[in-house]
GROMACS .gro file of C-alpha atoms in nm:
model
  179
    1MET     CA    1  -0.160   2.611  -1.223
    2ASN     CA    2   0.146   2.572  -1.440
    3PRO     CA    3   0.166   2.300  -1.705
    4PRO     CA    4   0.373   1.989  -1.628
    5SER     CA    5   0.739   2.063  -1.561
    6GLU     CA    6   1.033   1.942  -1.767
    7GLN     CA    7   1.102   1.677  -1.504
    8GLU     CA    8   0.742   1.554  -1.524
    9TYR     CA    9   0.760   1.544  -1.905
   10ASP     CA   10   1.086   1.353  -1.888
   11PHE     CA   11   0.950   1.099  -1.641
   12ILE     CA   12   0.634   1.024  -1.838
   13GLY     CA   13   0.836   1.021  -2.162
   14TYR     CA   14   1.063   0.760  -2.004
   15LEU     CA   15   0.762   0.546  -1.906
   16GLU     CA   16   0.619   0.582  -2.257
   17ARG     CA   17   0.947   0.460  -2.405
   18LEU     CA   18   0.924   0.149  -2.186
   19VAL     CA   19   0.588   0.075  -2.348
   20ILE     CA   20   0.706   0.148  -2.701
   21ARG     CA   21   1.018  -0.069  -2.652
   22GLU     CA   22   0.792  -0.336  -2.504
   23ASP     CA   23   1.012  -0.360  -2.194
   24ARG     CA   24   0.784  -0.607  -2.020
   25GLY     CA   25   1.031  -0.667  -1.737
   26ALA     CA   26   1.043  -0.301  -1.641
   27LEU     CA   27   0.667  -0.259  -1.670
   28ALA     CA   28   0.609  -0.573  -1.459
   29ALA     CA   29   0.846  -0.437  -1.196
   30LEU     CA   30   0.654  -0.109  -1.190
   31ARG     CA   31   0.321  -0.292  -1.153
   32ARG     CA   32   0.458  -0.456  -0.837
   33GLY     CA   33   0.405  -0.124  -0.666
   34LEU     CA   34   0.027  -0.139  -0.711
   35GLY     CA   35  -0.069  -0.320  -0.393
   36SER     CA   36   0.173  -0.154  -0.158
   37LYS     CA   37   0.236   0.186  -0.007
   38PRO     CA   38   0.397   0.408  -0.275
   39GLY     CA   39   0.773   0.380  -0.268
   40THR     CA   40   0.793   0.054  -0.075
   41ALA     CA   41   0.818  -0.192  -0.366
   42ILE     CA   42   1.194  -0.222  -0.415
   43ALA     CA   43   1.148  -0.351  -0.772
   44THR     CA   44   1.026  -0.005  -0.877
   45TYR     CA   45   1.334   0.181  -0.752
   46PRO     CA   46   1.560   0.148  -1.060
   47TYR     CA   47   1.288   0.304  -1.276
   48VAL     CA   48   1.163   0.581  -1.046
   49VAL     CA   49   1.444   0.689  -0.813
   50PRO     CA   50   1.659   0.848  -1.089
   51PHE     CA   51   1.375   1.099  -1.145
   52LEU     CA   52   1.351   1.205  -0.780
   53THR     CA   53   1.660   1.426  -0.768
   54SER     CA   54   1.464   1.751  -0.748
   55VAL     CA   55   1.163   1.617  -0.558
   56HIS     CA   56   1.129   1.796  -0.226
   57SER     CA   57   0.871   1.609  -0.019
   58ALA     CA   58   0.764   1.257   0.069
   59TRP     CA   59   0.425   1.325  -0.094
   60GLU     CA   60   0.582   1.431  -0.424
   61GLU     CA   61   0.802   1.123  -0.416
   62ALA     CA   62   0.498   0.903  -0.352
   63THR     CA   63   0.322   1.055  -0.654
   64TYR     CA   64   0.603   0.942  -0.884
   65PHE     CA   65   0.584   0.586  -0.754
   66THR     CA   66   0.205   0.587  -0.776
   67ILE     CA   67   0.200   0.717  -1.133
   68ALA     CA   68   0.468   0.471  -1.245
   69SER     CA   69   0.270   0.173  -1.113
   70LEU     CA   70  -0.063   0.298  -1.250
   71PHE     CA   71   0.095   0.377  -1.586
   72ALA     CA   72   0.239   0.025  -1.611
   73TYR     CA   73  -0.098  -0.122  -1.509
   74TRP     CA   74  -0.295   0.076  -1.769
   75HIS     CA   75  -0.047  -0.012  -2.044
   76GLN     CA   76  -0.029  -0.384  -1.963
   77GLY     CA   77  -0.065  -0.571  -2.291
   78ARG     CA   78  -0.025  -0.257  -2.502
   79ASN     CA   79   0.270  -0.134  -2.704
   80THR     CA   80   0.144   0.212  -2.798
   81VAL     CA   81   0.079   0.533  -2.609
   82ALA     CA   82  -0.203   0.781  -2.661
   83ALA     CA   83  -0.113   1.073  -2.886
   84ASN     CA   84  -0.392   1.306  -2.767
   85PRO     CA   85  -0.520   1.202  -2.425
   86PRO     CA   86  -0.805   1.387  -2.257
   87GLU     CA   87  -0.714   1.709  -2.077
   88ASN     CA   88  -0.724   1.557  -1.727
   89LEU     CA   89  -0.866   1.266  -1.530
   90GLY     CA   90  -1.206   1.436  -1.504
   91ALA     CA   91  -1.226   1.447  -1.884
   92SER     CA   92  -1.127   1.080  -1.904
   93PHE     CA   93  -1.406   0.997  -1.658
   94ALA     CA   94  -1.654   1.208  -1.858
   95ARG     CA   95  -1.572   0.997  -2.162
   96LEU     CA   96  -1.620   0.682  -1.953
   97ALA     CA   97  -1.955   0.809  -1.822
   98SER     CA   98  -2.073   0.880  -2.177
   99GLU     CA   99  -1.989   0.524  -2.281
  100VAL     CA  100  -2.114   0.334  -1.979
  101GLN     CA  101  -2.430   0.528  -1.880
  102SER     CA  102  -2.427   0.421  -1.516
  103ASN     CA  103  -2.472   0.618  -1.195
  104SER     CA  104  -2.190   0.413  -1.045
  105ILE     CA  105  -1.938   0.598  -1.264
  106GLU     CA  106  -2.042   0.931  -1.117
  107GLN     CA  107  -2.038   0.781  -0.766
  108ARG     CA  108  -1.687   0.644  -0.815
  109PHE     CA  109  -1.570   0.975  -0.957
  110THR     CA  110  -1.718   1.162  -0.660
  111ALA     CA  111  -1.548   0.918  -0.420
  112LEU     CA  112  -1.220   0.984  -0.600
  113LEU     CA  113  -1.265   1.361  -0.562
  114ASN     CA  114  -1.337   1.313  -0.191
  115SER     CA  115  -1.032   1.094  -0.133
  116HIS     CA  116  -0.789   1.177   0.140
  117ARG     CA  117  -0.440   1.170  -0.006
  118ASP     CA  118  -0.349   0.862   0.198
  119ASP     CA  119  -0.634   0.673   0.029
  120LEU     CA  120  -0.577   0.823  -0.314
  121PRO     CA  121  -0.358   0.542  -0.456
  122VAL     CA  122  -0.634   0.286  -0.390
  123HIS     CA  123  -0.905   0.506  -0.545
  124LEU     CA  124  -0.681   0.581  -0.842
  125ARG     CA  125  -0.610   0.212  -0.896
  126HIS     CA  126  -0.984   0.146  -0.925
  127ALA     CA  127  -1.033   0.451  -1.147
  128VAL     CA  128  -0.749   0.352  -1.378
  129GLY     CA  129  -0.888  -0.002  -1.392
  130LEU     CA  130  -1.224   0.132  -1.510
  131LEU     CA  131  -1.061   0.351  -1.775
  132LYS     CA  132  -0.834   0.066  -1.885
  133SER     CA  133  -1.133  -0.166  -1.928
  134ARG     CA  134  -1.280   0.075  -2.185
  135GLU     CA  135  -0.941   0.173  -2.333
  136ILE     CA  136  -0.993   0.536  -2.236
  137SER     CA  137  -0.660   0.713  -2.229
  138ILE     CA  138  -0.521   0.917  -1.944
  139ASN     CA  139  -0.312   1.231  -1.956
  140TRP     CA  140  -0.030   1.096  -1.739
  141ARG     CA  141   0.174   1.415  -1.735
  142GLN     CA  142  -0.121   1.617  -1.612
  143LEU     CA  143  -0.218   1.347  -1.364
  144LEU     CA  144   0.132   1.350  -1.215
  145ARG     CA  145   0.118   1.730  -1.194
  146HIS     CA  146  -0.227   1.726  -1.037
  147LEU     CA  147  -0.145   1.462  -0.777
  148ARG     CA  148   0.143   1.672  -0.652
  149TYR     CA  149  -0.114   1.940  -0.559
  150TRP     CA  150  -0.393   1.714  -0.432
  151ASP     CA  151  -0.397   1.871  -0.086
  152HIS     CA  152  -0.381   2.233  -0.199
  153GLU     CA  153  -0.604   2.443   0.027
  154ASP     CA  154  -0.832   2.567  -0.253
  155GLN     CA  155  -0.877   2.217  -0.403
  156PHE     CA  156  -0.815   2.346  -0.753
  157VAL     CA  157  -0.729   1.996  -0.877
  158GLN     CA  158  -1.061   1.853  -0.763
  159ARG     CA  159  -1.248   2.154  -0.906
  160THR     CA  160  -1.067   2.122  -1.239
  161TRP     CA  161  -1.157   1.756  -1.265
  162ALA     CA  162  -1.516   1.827  -1.162
  163LYS     CA  163  -1.553   2.090  -1.433
  164SER     CA  164  -1.416   1.851  -1.692
  165PHE     CA  165  -1.656   1.581  -1.578
  166TRP     CA  166  -1.978   1.775  -1.527
  167VAL     CA  167  -1.946   2.055  -1.785
  168PRO     CA  168  -1.952   1.943  -2.150
  169PRO     CA  169  -1.681   2.088  -2.379
  170GLN     CA  170  -1.939   2.304  -2.562
  171GLY     CA  171  -2.036   2.469  -2.233
  172GLY     CA  172  -2.368   2.432  -2.063
  173LYS     CA  173  -2.466   2.167  -1.813
  174LYS     CA  174  -2.462   1.793  -1.854
  175GLN     CA  175  -2.796   1.631  -1.788
  176LEU     CA  176  -2.763   1.416  -1.477
  177ASP     CA  177  -3.006   1.160  -1.343
  178HIS     CA  178  -3.018   1.318  -0.999
  179GLN     CA  179  -3.136   1.660  -1.123
   0.00000   0.00000   0.00000
């Protein structure tokens, strides 16, 4: 898969500038999208719609709204952005699992991997909440890119995340309780 596109970089860069400028009004407006179907919270439109000019499907559009709301949620109360986030959401969850030492983390991660795309925003909200609680950063550009391909027939996004979660960076296998 290709790295994030220029449009994806620009969008996440814009969101990061909202955090750095401490634009609480904009970030609060983006958080209003959390409990609703992506793209239905009117308050999010001024911040997301300008970046949808070359988006070609309803699913891609929904990913932008979802990411914007999750980004604002994770950054609530913060005025900095991560310089070197983990490679992908699987790597973020691996870091969480190493800190928390609970089977529930693996279960939640597996549920996320199994999510139908219609249920993905809800699962992601819970996942981001867990990562936020431990201040584990997220690679938002890569997450946006990956969500756009969630339903790809070979499930390369889910496999990529799984490898990042279950295979340590040095190679080899992670020791799991269920083995």
